[in-house]
mmCIF file of C-alpha atoms in Angstrom:
data_model
loop_
_atom_site.group_PDB
_atom_site.id
_atom_site.type_symbol
_atom_site.label_atom_id
_atom_site.label_comp_id
_atom_site.label_asym_id
_atom_site.label_seq_id
_atom_site.Cartn_x
_atom_site.Cartn_y
_atom_site.Cartn_z
ATOM 1 C CA MET J 197 194.497 -172.715 148.592
ATOM 2 C CA LYS J 198 194.568 -171.805 152.308
ATOM 3 C CA ASN J 199 198.362 -172.156 152.427
ATOM 4 C CA LEU J 200 198.804 -170.266 149.155
ATOM 5 C CA ILE J 201 196.794 -167.300 150.456
ATOM 6 C CA GLU J 202 198.465 -167.210 153.854
ATOM 7 C CA ASN J 203 201.916 -167.442 152.225
ATOM 8 C CA HIS J 204 201.194 -164.490 149.936
ATOM 9 C CA TYR J 205 198.955 -162.287 152.111
ATOM 10 C CA ASP J 206 198.661 -161.275 155.747
ATOM 11 C CA ILE J 207 195.355 -163.114 155.972
ATOM 12 C CA LYS J 208 194.559 -165.980 158.339
ATOM 13 C CA CYS J 209 191.867 -168.011 156.551
ATOM 14 C CA ILE J 210 189.111 -169.617 158.618
ATOM 15 C CA ALA J 211 186.634 -170.684 155.936
ATOM 16 C CA PHE J 212 185.759 -170.362 152.241
ATOM 17 C CA ILE J 213 182.242 -169.748 150.904
ATOM 18 C CA LYS J 214 181.702 -170.467 147.215
ATOM 19 C CA ILE J 215 179.801 -167.696 145.426
ATOM 20 C CA SER J 216 180.479 -168.924 141.888
ATOM 21 C CA ASN J 217 183.028 -171.124 140.122
ATOM 22 C CA LYS J 218 185.542 -168.273 140.112
ATOM 23 C CA VAL J 219 184.530 -166.229 143.161
ATOM 24 C CA PHE J 220 184.910 -167.171 146.835
ATOM 25 C CA ARG J 221 184.230 -165.325 150.062
ATOM 26 C CA ILE J 222 187.053 -165.721 152.561
ATOM 27 C CA LYS J 223 186.234 -165.717 156.279
ATOM 28 C CA SER J 224 189.289 -164.615 158.249
ATOM 29 C CA ASP J 225 190.125 -163.821 161.853
ATOM 30 C CA LYS J 226 189.868 -160.062 161.137
ATOM 31 C CA GLN J 227 187.372 -159.472 158.329
ATOM 32 C CA ASP J 228 185.907 -161.014 155.192
ATOM 33 C CA TYR J 229 187.490 -160.885 151.741
ATOM 34 C CA ILE J 230 186.626 -161.790 148.164
ATOM 35 C CA LEU J 231 188.917 -163.992 146.066
ATOM 36 C CA LYS J 232 188.388 -163.967 142.317
ATOM 37 C CA TYR J 233 190.103 -166.141 139.718
ATOM 38 C CA VAL J 234 190.967 -164.428 136.420
ATOM 39 C CA ASP J 235 192.684 -165.586 133.248
ATOM 40 C CA ASN J 236 196.459 -165.404 133.076
ATOM 41 C CA ASN J 237 196.259 -162.873 130.243
ATOM 42 C CA ILE J 238 195.082 -160.194 132.694
ATOM 43 C CA ASN J 239 197.958 -157.826 133.408
ATOM 44 C CA ASP J 240 198.885 -156.325 136.768
ATOM 45 C CA SER J 241 199.164 -152.894 135.123
ATOM 46 C CA VAL J 242 195.353 -152.770 134.827
ATOM 47 C CA PHE J 243 195.097 -152.147 138.559
ATOM 48 C CA ALA J 244 198.227 -149.991 138.665
ATOM 49 C CA HIS J 245 196.588 -147.574 136.191
ATOM 50 C CA LEU J 246 193.519 -147.265 138.383
ATOM 51 C CA ALA J 247 195.546 -146.901 141.563
ATOM 52 C CA VAL J 248 197.220 -143.673 140.408
ATOM 53 C CA LEU J 249 193.927 -141.940 139.595
ATOM 54 C CA LYS J 250 192.107 -139.681 142.014
ATOM 55 C CA ASN J 251 188.936 -141.582 141.158
ATOM 56 C CA ASN J 252 188.676 -143.971 144.111
ATOM 57 C CA ARG J 253 185.369 -145.543 143.132
ATOM 58 C CA PHE J 254 186.942 -148.680 141.688
ATOM 59 C CA ILE J 255 187.996 -151.364 144.155
ATOM 60 C CA ILE J 256 191.717 -152.034 143.839
ATOM 61 C CA PRO J 257 192.908 -155.505 144.946
ATOM 62 C CA LEU J 258 195.210 -155.972 147.903
ATOM 63 C CA LYS J 259 198.889 -156.223 147.051
ATOM 64 C CA ASN J 260 200.497 -159.528 147.917
ATOM 65 C CA LYS J 261 203.803 -159.874 149.778
ATOM 66 C CA ILE J 262 205.846 -159.455 146.590
ATOM 67 C CA GLY J 263 204.043 -156.209 145.748
ATOM 68 C CA THR J 264 201.747 -157.301 142.908
ATOM 69 C CA TYR J 265 197.954 -157.243 142.674
ATOM 70 C CA LEU J 266 197.687 -160.653 140.998
ATOM 71 C CA THR J 267 198.898 -163.979 142.378
ATOM 72 C CA LYS J 268 199.579 -166.984 140.150
ATOM 73 C CA TYR J 269 197.400 -170.029 140.846
ATOM 74 C CA ASN J 270 198.202 -172.395 137.957
ATOM 75 C CA ASP J 271 199.025 -172.329 134.237
ATOM 76 C CA ASP J 272 195.537 -171.074 133.361
ATOM 77 C CA TYR J 273 194.483 -168.859 136.232
ATOM 78 C CA GLN J 274 195.689 -166.251 138.685
ATOM 79 C CA PHE J 275 193.666 -164.564 141.412
ATOM 80 C CA TYR J 276 193.262 -161.332 143.293
ATOM 81 C CA ILE J 277 191.790 -160.518 146.688
ATOM 82 C CA THR J 278 189.739 -157.509 147.779
ATOM 83 C CA LYS J 279 187.872 -156.617 150.925
ATOM 84 C CA TRP J 280 184.288 -157.850 151.169
ATOM 85 C CA TYR J 281 181.616 -155.159 150.746
ATOM 86 C CA GLU J 282 177.897 -155.460 151.405
ATOM 87 C CA ASP J 283 175.220 -153.756 149.316
ATOM 88 C CA GLU J 284 171.453 -153.436 149.352
ATOM 89 C CA ILE J 285 170.075 -156.589 147.735
ATOM 90 C CA VAL J 286 166.963 -154.975 146.249
ATOM 91 C CA LEU J 287 168.476 -151.618 145.268
ATOM 92 C CA ALA J 288 166.746 -150.322 142.136
ATOM 93 C CA LYS J 289 168.579 -150.666 138.831
ATOM 94 C CA ASP J 290 168.073 -146.993 138.009
ATOM 95 C CA LEU J 291 170.130 -145.937 141.037
ATOM 96 C CA ARG J 292 172.925 -148.328 140.095
ATOM 97 C CA LEU J 293 172.896 -147.138 136.482
ATOM 98 C CA LYS J 294 172.990 -143.461 137.447
ATOM 99 C CA TYR J 295 175.936 -144.038 139.773
ATOM 100 C CA TYR J 296 177.748 -146.143 137.171
ATOM 101 C CA LEU J 297 177.493 -143.500 134.437
ATOM 102 C CA ASP J 298 178.601 -140.787 136.833
ATOM 103 C CA THR J 299 181.646 -142.935 137.649
ATOM 104 C CA LEU J 300 182.393 -143.522 133.952
ATOM 105 C CA ALA J 301 182.314 -139.779 133.284
ATOM 106 C CA LEU J 302 184.810 -139.218 136.101
ATOM 107 C CA LEU J 303 187.044 -142.055 134.884
ATOM 108 C CA HIS J 304 187.064 -140.865 131.268
ATOM 109 C CA ASN J 305 187.654 -137.222 132.177
ATOM 110 C CA GLU J 306 190.534 -138.050 134.479
ATOM 111 C CA SER J 307 192.315 -140.604 132.309
ATOM 112 C CA SER J 308 191.735 -139.472 128.706
ATOM 113 C CA TYR J 309 194.561 -138.346 126.437
ATOM 114 C CA THR J 310 195.305 -138.231 122.705
ATOM 115 C CA THR J 311 197.836 -140.429 120.980
ATOM 116 C CA LYS J 312 199.203 -140.310 117.448
ATOM 117 C CA VAL J 313 198.171 -143.086 115.070
ATOM 118 C CA ASN J 314 198.948 -143.667 111.427
ATOM 119 C CA GLN J 315 196.202 -143.360 108.836
ATOM 120 C CA GLY J 316 196.068 -147.127 108.593
ATOM 121 C CA TYR J 317 194.441 -147.261 112.028
ATOM 122 C CA PHE J 318 191.272 -145.518 110.904
ATOM 123 C CA GLU J 319 191.271 -147.320 107.561
ATOM 124 C CA GLU J 320 191.304 -150.628 109.449
ATOM 125 C CA SER J 321 188.500 -149.419 111.718
ATOM 126 C CA ILE J 322 186.410 -148.571 108.637
ATOM 127 C CA GLU J 323 187.028 -152.017 107.146
ATOM 128 C CA GLU J 324 186.048 -153.658 110.422
ATOM 129 C CA LEU J 325 182.867 -151.586 110.696
ATOM 130 C CA GLU J 326 181.931 -152.354 107.095
ATOM 131 C CA SER J 327 182.435 -156.044 107.813
ATOM 132 C CA LEU J 328 180.208 -155.862 110.911
ATOM 133 C CA ILE J 329 177.456 -154.155 108.923
ATOM 134 C CA ASN J 330 177.677 -156.710 106.104
ATOM 135 C CA ASP J 331 177.654 -159.645 108.531
ATOM 136 C CA SER J 332 174.610 -158.216 110.311
ATOM 137 C CA LYS J 333 172.746 -157.704 107.023
ATOM 138 C CA ILE J 334 173.556 -161.250 105.870
ATOM 139 C CA GLU J 335 172.273 -162.696 109.152
ATOM 140 C CA ILE J 336 169.008 -160.770 108.863
ATOM 141 C CA ASP J 337 168.580 -161.651 105.168
ATOM 142 C CA ASN J 338 169.191 -165.339 105.825
ATOM 143 C CA TYR J 339 166.705 -165.494 108.669
ATOM 144 C CA LEU J 340 164.094 -163.726 106.551
ATOM 145 C CA LYS J 341 164.570 -166.257 103.724
ATOM 146 C CA ILE J 342 164.117 -169.148 106.145
ATOM 147 C CA ILE J 343 160.856 -167.697 107.460
ATOM 148 C CA GLU J 344 159.503 -166.924 103.984
ATOM 149 C CA LYS J 345 160.094 -170.522 102.877
ATOM 150 C CA SER J 346 158.438 -171.956 105.968
ATOM 151 C CA ASP J 347 154.895 -173.384 105.657
ATOM 152 C CA PHE J 348 154.235 -172.856 109.344
ATOM 153 C CA ARG J 349 155.376 -169.741 111.201
ATOM 154 C CA SER J 350 155.784 -169.544 114.941
ATOM 155 C CA PRO J 351 154.652 -166.470 116.926
ATOM 156 C CA VAL J 352 158.201 -165.123 117.161
ATOM 157 C CA GLU J 353 158.632 -165.513 113.395
ATOM 158 C CA TRP J 354 155.452 -163.523 112.801
ATOM 159 C CA LEU J 355 156.831 -160.866 115.147
ATOM 160 C CA TYR J 356 160.016 -160.814 113.109
ATOM 161 C CA LEU J 357 158.093 -160.297 109.860
ATOM 162 C CA MET J 358 156.035 -157.498 111.401
ATOM 163 C CA ASN J 359 159.185 -155.687 112.572
ATOM 164 C CA ASN J 360 161.424 -156.517 109.632
ATOM 165 C CA ASN J 361 161.369 -152.966 108.220
ATOM 166 C CA ARG J 362 162.394 -151.562 111.582
ATOM 167 C CA ILE J 363 165.315 -153.983 111.768
ATOM 168 C CA PHE J 364 166.498 -153.097 108.262
ATOM 169 C CA SER J 365 166.147 -149.374 109.028
ATOM 170 C CA SER J 366 168.628 -149.900 111.859
ATOM 171 C CA ILE J 367 171.150 -151.367 109.403
ATOM 172 C CA GLU J 368 170.614 -148.398 107.087
ATOM 173 C CA LYS J 369 171.263 -146.045 109.984
ATOM 174 C CA ALA J 370 174.554 -147.804 110.669
ATOM 175 C CA LYS J 371 175.529 -147.270 107.006
ATOM 176 C CA GLU J 372 174.538 -143.614 107.230
ATOM 177 C CA HIS J 373 176.757 -143.033 110.260
ATOM 178 C CA LEU J 374 179.599 -144.978 108.646
ATOM 179 C CA LYS J 375 179.547 -142.502 105.763
ATOM 180 C CA LYS J 376 179.848 -139.603 108.220
ATOM 181 C CA TYR J 377 182.583 -141.416 110.149
ATOM 182 C CA LYS J 378 184.626 -141.904 106.962
ATOM 183 C CA GLU J 379 184.463 -138.195 106.252
ATOM 184 C CA LEU J 380 185.507 -137.214 109.772
ATOM 185 C CA VAL J 381 188.556 -139.522 109.956
ATOM 186 C CA LYS J 382 189.864 -139.379 106.390
ATOM 187 C CA GLU J 383 192.756 -137.083 107.379
ATOM 188 C CA LYS J 384 192.856 -137.865 111.094
ATOM 189 C CA ASN J 385 196.096 -138.994 112.754
ATOM 190 C CA VAL J 386 195.251 -138.702 116.461
ATOM 191 C CA LEU J 387 193.052 -140.903 118.611
ATOM 192 C CA ARG J 388 191.576 -140.104 122.012
ATOM 193 C CA VAL J 389 191.810 -142.937 124.522
ATOM 194 C CA SER J 390 191.168 -143.355 128.218
ATOM 195 C CA ILE J 391 190.990 -146.085 130.814
ATOM 196 C CA THR J 392 187.819 -148.009 130.044
ATOM 197 C CA TYR J 393 185.955 -150.406 132.333
ATOM 198 C CA GLN J 394 184.038 -152.534 129.769
ATOM 199 C CA ASN J 395 182.629 -154.931 132.356
ATOM 200 C CA PHE J 396 179.135 -153.613 133.060
ATOM 201 C CA ASP J 397 177.011 -155.680 135.394
ATOM 202 C CA TYR J 398 174.446 -154.377 137.868
ATOM 203 C CA ASP J 399 175.930 -156.694 140.499
ATOM 204 C CA ASN J 400 179.327 -154.973 140.137
ATOM 205 C CA ILE J 401 177.904 -151.645 141.340
ATOM 206 C CA ILE J 402 177.934 -151.275 145.131
ATOM 207 C CA VAL J 403 176.077 -148.011 145.627
ATOM 208 C CA LYS J 404 175.962 -148.324 149.425
ATOM 209 C CA GLU J 405 179.776 -148.139 149.558
ATOM 210 C CA ASN J 406 180.171 -145.869 146.482
ATOM 211 C CA LEU J 407 182.316 -148.540 144.838
ATOM 212 C CA ILE J 408 182.531 -150.635 141.678
ATOM 213 C CA VAL J 409 184.082 -154.115 141.553
ATOM 214 C CA GLY J 410 185.279 -156.219 138.619
ATOM 215 C CA SER J 411 187.922 -153.832 137.302
ATOM 216 C CA GLU J 412 190.157 -156.634 135.947
ATOM 217 C CA LYS J 413 188.858 -155.986 132.416
ATOM 218 C CA CYS J 414 189.922 -152.337 132.399
ATOM 219 C CA SER J 415 192.025 -151.337 129.419
ATOM 220 C CA VAL J 416 193.192 -148.257 127.546
ATOM 221 C CA ALA J 417 190.797 -147.738 124.630
ATOM 222 C CA PRO J 418 188.478 -145.125 123.063
ATOM 223 C CA PRO J 419 185.938 -144.174 125.769
ATOM 224 C CA LEU J 420 182.979 -144.877 123.458
ATOM 225 C CA PHE J 421 183.567 -148.621 124.021
ATOM 226 C CA ASP J 422 182.295 -148.258 127.587
ATOM 227 C CA ILE J 423 179.001 -146.881 126.287
ATOM 228 C CA LYS J 424 178.765 -149.686 123.729
ATOM 229 C CA ASP J 425 179.440 -152.243 126.486
ATOM 230 C CA LEU J 426 176.747 -150.679 128.667
ATOM 231 C CA PHE J 427 174.315 -150.481 125.759
ATOM 232 C CA ASP J 428 174.636 -154.194 125.015
ATOM 233 C CA LYS J 429 174.359 -155.382 128.618
ATOM 234 C CA SER J 430 171.797 -153.109 130.283
ATOM 235 C CA PHE J 431 168.635 -154.205 128.455
ATOM 236 C CA ASP J 432 165.588 -153.348 130.511
ATOM 237 C CA ASN J 433 162.338 -152.533 128.760
ATOM 238 C CA SER J 434 161.212 -150.488 131.766
ATOM 239 C CA MET J 435 164.076 -147.990 131.529
ATOM 240 C CA ASN J 436 164.977 -145.354 128.965
ATOM 241 C CA LEU J 437 168.756 -145.596 128.684
ATOM 242 C CA SER J 438 169.063 -142.299 126.783
ATOM 243 C CA SER J 439 167.754 -140.341 129.777
ATOM 244 C CA PHE J 440 170.586 -141.747 131.926
ATOM 245 C CA LEU J 441 173.211 -141.133 129.237
ATOM 246 C CA ASN J 442 172.197 -137.492 129.037
ATOM 247 C CA ASP J 443 173.973 -136.788 132.304
ATOM 248 C CA TYR J 444 177.101 -138.660 131.153
ATOM 249 C CA ILE J 445 177.212 -136.664 127.888
ATOM 250 C CA ARG J 446 176.923 -133.420 129.834
ATOM 251 C CA LYS J 447 179.919 -134.340 132.009
ATOM 252 C CA PHE J 448 182.094 -135.979 129.327
ATOM 253 C CA LYS J 449 181.897 -134.655 125.770
ATOM 254 C CA LEU J 450 182.274 -137.271 123.075
ATOM 255 C CA LEU J 451 184.036 -135.992 119.956
ATOM 256 C CA ASP J 452 182.261 -135.923 116.585
ATOM 257 C CA TYR J 453 184.044 -138.967 115.155
ATOM 258 C CA GLU J 454 183.486 -140.859 118.438
ATOM 259 C CA ILE J 455 179.751 -140.205 118.222
ATOM 260 C CA GLU J 456 179.572 -141.537 114.660
ATOM 261 C CA TRP J 457 181.676 -144.574 115.601
ATOM 262 C CA LEU J 458 179.394 -145.297 118.549
ATOM 263 C CA MET J 459 176.242 -144.820 116.458
ATOM 264 C CA ILE J 460 177.453 -147.385 113.925
ATOM 265 C CA LEU J 461 178.035 -149.963 116.656
ATOM 266 C CA ILE J 462 174.757 -149.486 118.516
ATOM 267 C CA PHE J 463 172.632 -149.457 115.357
ATOM 268 C CA LEU J 464 173.824 -152.979 114.533
ATOM 269 C CA PRO J 465 170.884 -155.173 115.641
ATOM 270 C CA ILE J 466 171.643 -157.811 118.249
ATOM 271 C CA LEU J 467 169.311 -160.428 116.809
ATOM 272 C CA ASP J 468 168.330 -162.960 119.450
ATOM 273 C CA LEU J 469 165.588 -165.443 118.560
ATOM 274 C CA THR J 470 166.816 -168.213 120.838
ATOM 275 C CA GLY J 471 165.015 -169.728 123.802
ATOM 276 C CA ILE J 472 163.968 -173.011 125.358
ATOM 277 C CA ASN J 473 160.332 -172.233 124.533
ATOM 278 C CA GLU J 474 158.285 -169.788 122.480
ATOM 279 C CA ILE J 475 157.743 -167.374 125.372
ATOM 280 C CA GLU J 476 161.473 -167.039 125.987
ATOM 281 C CA LYS J 477 162.076 -166.524 122.256
ATOM 282 C CA ILE J 478 159.489 -163.719 122.198
ATOM 283 C CA VAL J 479 161.040 -162.068 125.260
ATOM 284 C CA ASN J 480 164.486 -162.167 123.625
ATOM 285 C CA PHE J 481 163.119 -160.735 120.392
ATOM 286 C CA ILE J 482 161.434 -157.902 122.322
ATOM 287 C CA LYS J 483 164.855 -157.127 123.798
ATOM 288 C CA THR J 484 166.236 -156.944 120.255
ATOM 289 C CA MET J 485 163.577 -154.400 119.319
ATOM 290 C CA HIS J 486 164.158 -152.468 122.529
ATOM 291 C CA HIS J 487 167.851 -152.282 121.642
ATOM 292 C CA ILE J 488 166.948 -150.752 118.261
ATOM 293 C CA SER J 489 164.516 -148.265 119.840
ATOM 294 C CA CYS J 490 167.199 -147.182 122.317
ATOM 295 C CA ALA J 491 169.628 -146.665 119.425
ATOM 296 C CA PHE J 492 167.200 -144.256 117.742
ATOM 297 C CA GLU J 493 166.615 -142.442 121.050
ATOM 298 C CA LEU J 494 170.326 -142.101 121.657
ATOM 299 C CA GLU J 495 170.812 -140.742 118.144
ATOM 300 C CA GLU J 496 168.202 -138.065 118.881
ATOM 301 C CA LEU J 497 169.991 -137.236 122.120
ATOM 302 C CA PHE J 498 173.380 -136.721 120.436
ATOM 303 C CA TYR J 499 172.034 -134.726 117.523
ATOM 304 C CA GLU J 500 169.870 -132.584 119.777
ATOM 305 C CA LYS J 501 173.087 -131.624 121.587
ATOM 306 C CA GLU J 502 174.763 -130.832 118.266
ATOM 307 C CA GLU J 503 171.839 -128.660 117.110
ATOM 308 C CA LYS J 504 171.881 -126.681 120.345
ATOM 309 C CA LYS J 505 175.637 -126.185 119.998
ATOM 310 C CA GLU J 506 175.208 -124.900 116.433
ATOM 311 C CA GLU J 507 172.400 -122.553 117.490
ATOM 312 C CA PHE J 508 174.628 -121.158 120.247
ATOM 313 C CA ASN J 509 177.516 -120.657 117.803
ATOM 314 C CA ASP J 510 175.232 -118.960 115.258
ATOM 315 C CA PHE J 511 173.885 -116.609 117.919
ATOM 316 C CA TYR J 512 177.367 -115.444 118.806
#
């Protein structure tokens, strides 16, 4: 590895410190770097797209001697190298989340554009959403049947029974928004896309340096997928996600059909009753219920914005 790096970069390696199976810190004669292995299906254009934007909050890898951001390692992996950045170890999650959403708003505003699609695109999206709703309902129904047949019920199973109506109401909400989505896209032939990050992790947000790492998963897609990605990965019962999203919505306006699409996805319960013991199972189930509560709060947030917009239009 030392020879491979020195042959492809102007870096004299002194030592390697393993951070994880795919991430290493490189000690060099000048400064420290990070080396990260990524799958071979990652394309160099991901970083090229980010490099041309004015938004300089995403860390772009160093180019190697042949002018690419990615360097082949073997048949399965390639790697990229960036400078090493320090951050506050105990920095509060709320500060990281606020900075992240502000960065997403900038990214989406700067990179968004509309592209023509045939009607089949939205028809396929409807079929996929219907399938997700049906699969979610089947999973919930099956688990309920198992519990009802059981002679002995564990604490987490009792919790499930007590919250069953709330879980089913979330599925019904997804169906409700699907109906609205169908109406909004039935004659639509354009799609708004932007560069999306879709790799949320609190550890990727370096607030001290005003930077975000882990941009190898960036892709061109509808911007709502970044909110869905955040929604699924930022569970924290102590934080109200909708209050943080309010600022994002103010800076980047989601379109009507995007809101309905997003609502369908976030109202699908992420049912997690796994765990090595009963306490862990209960904690995971509480996260499931928190996810549903956040979905209802986010719905209120979006529709409150719509009501205010309608009141403004009526006034004028």
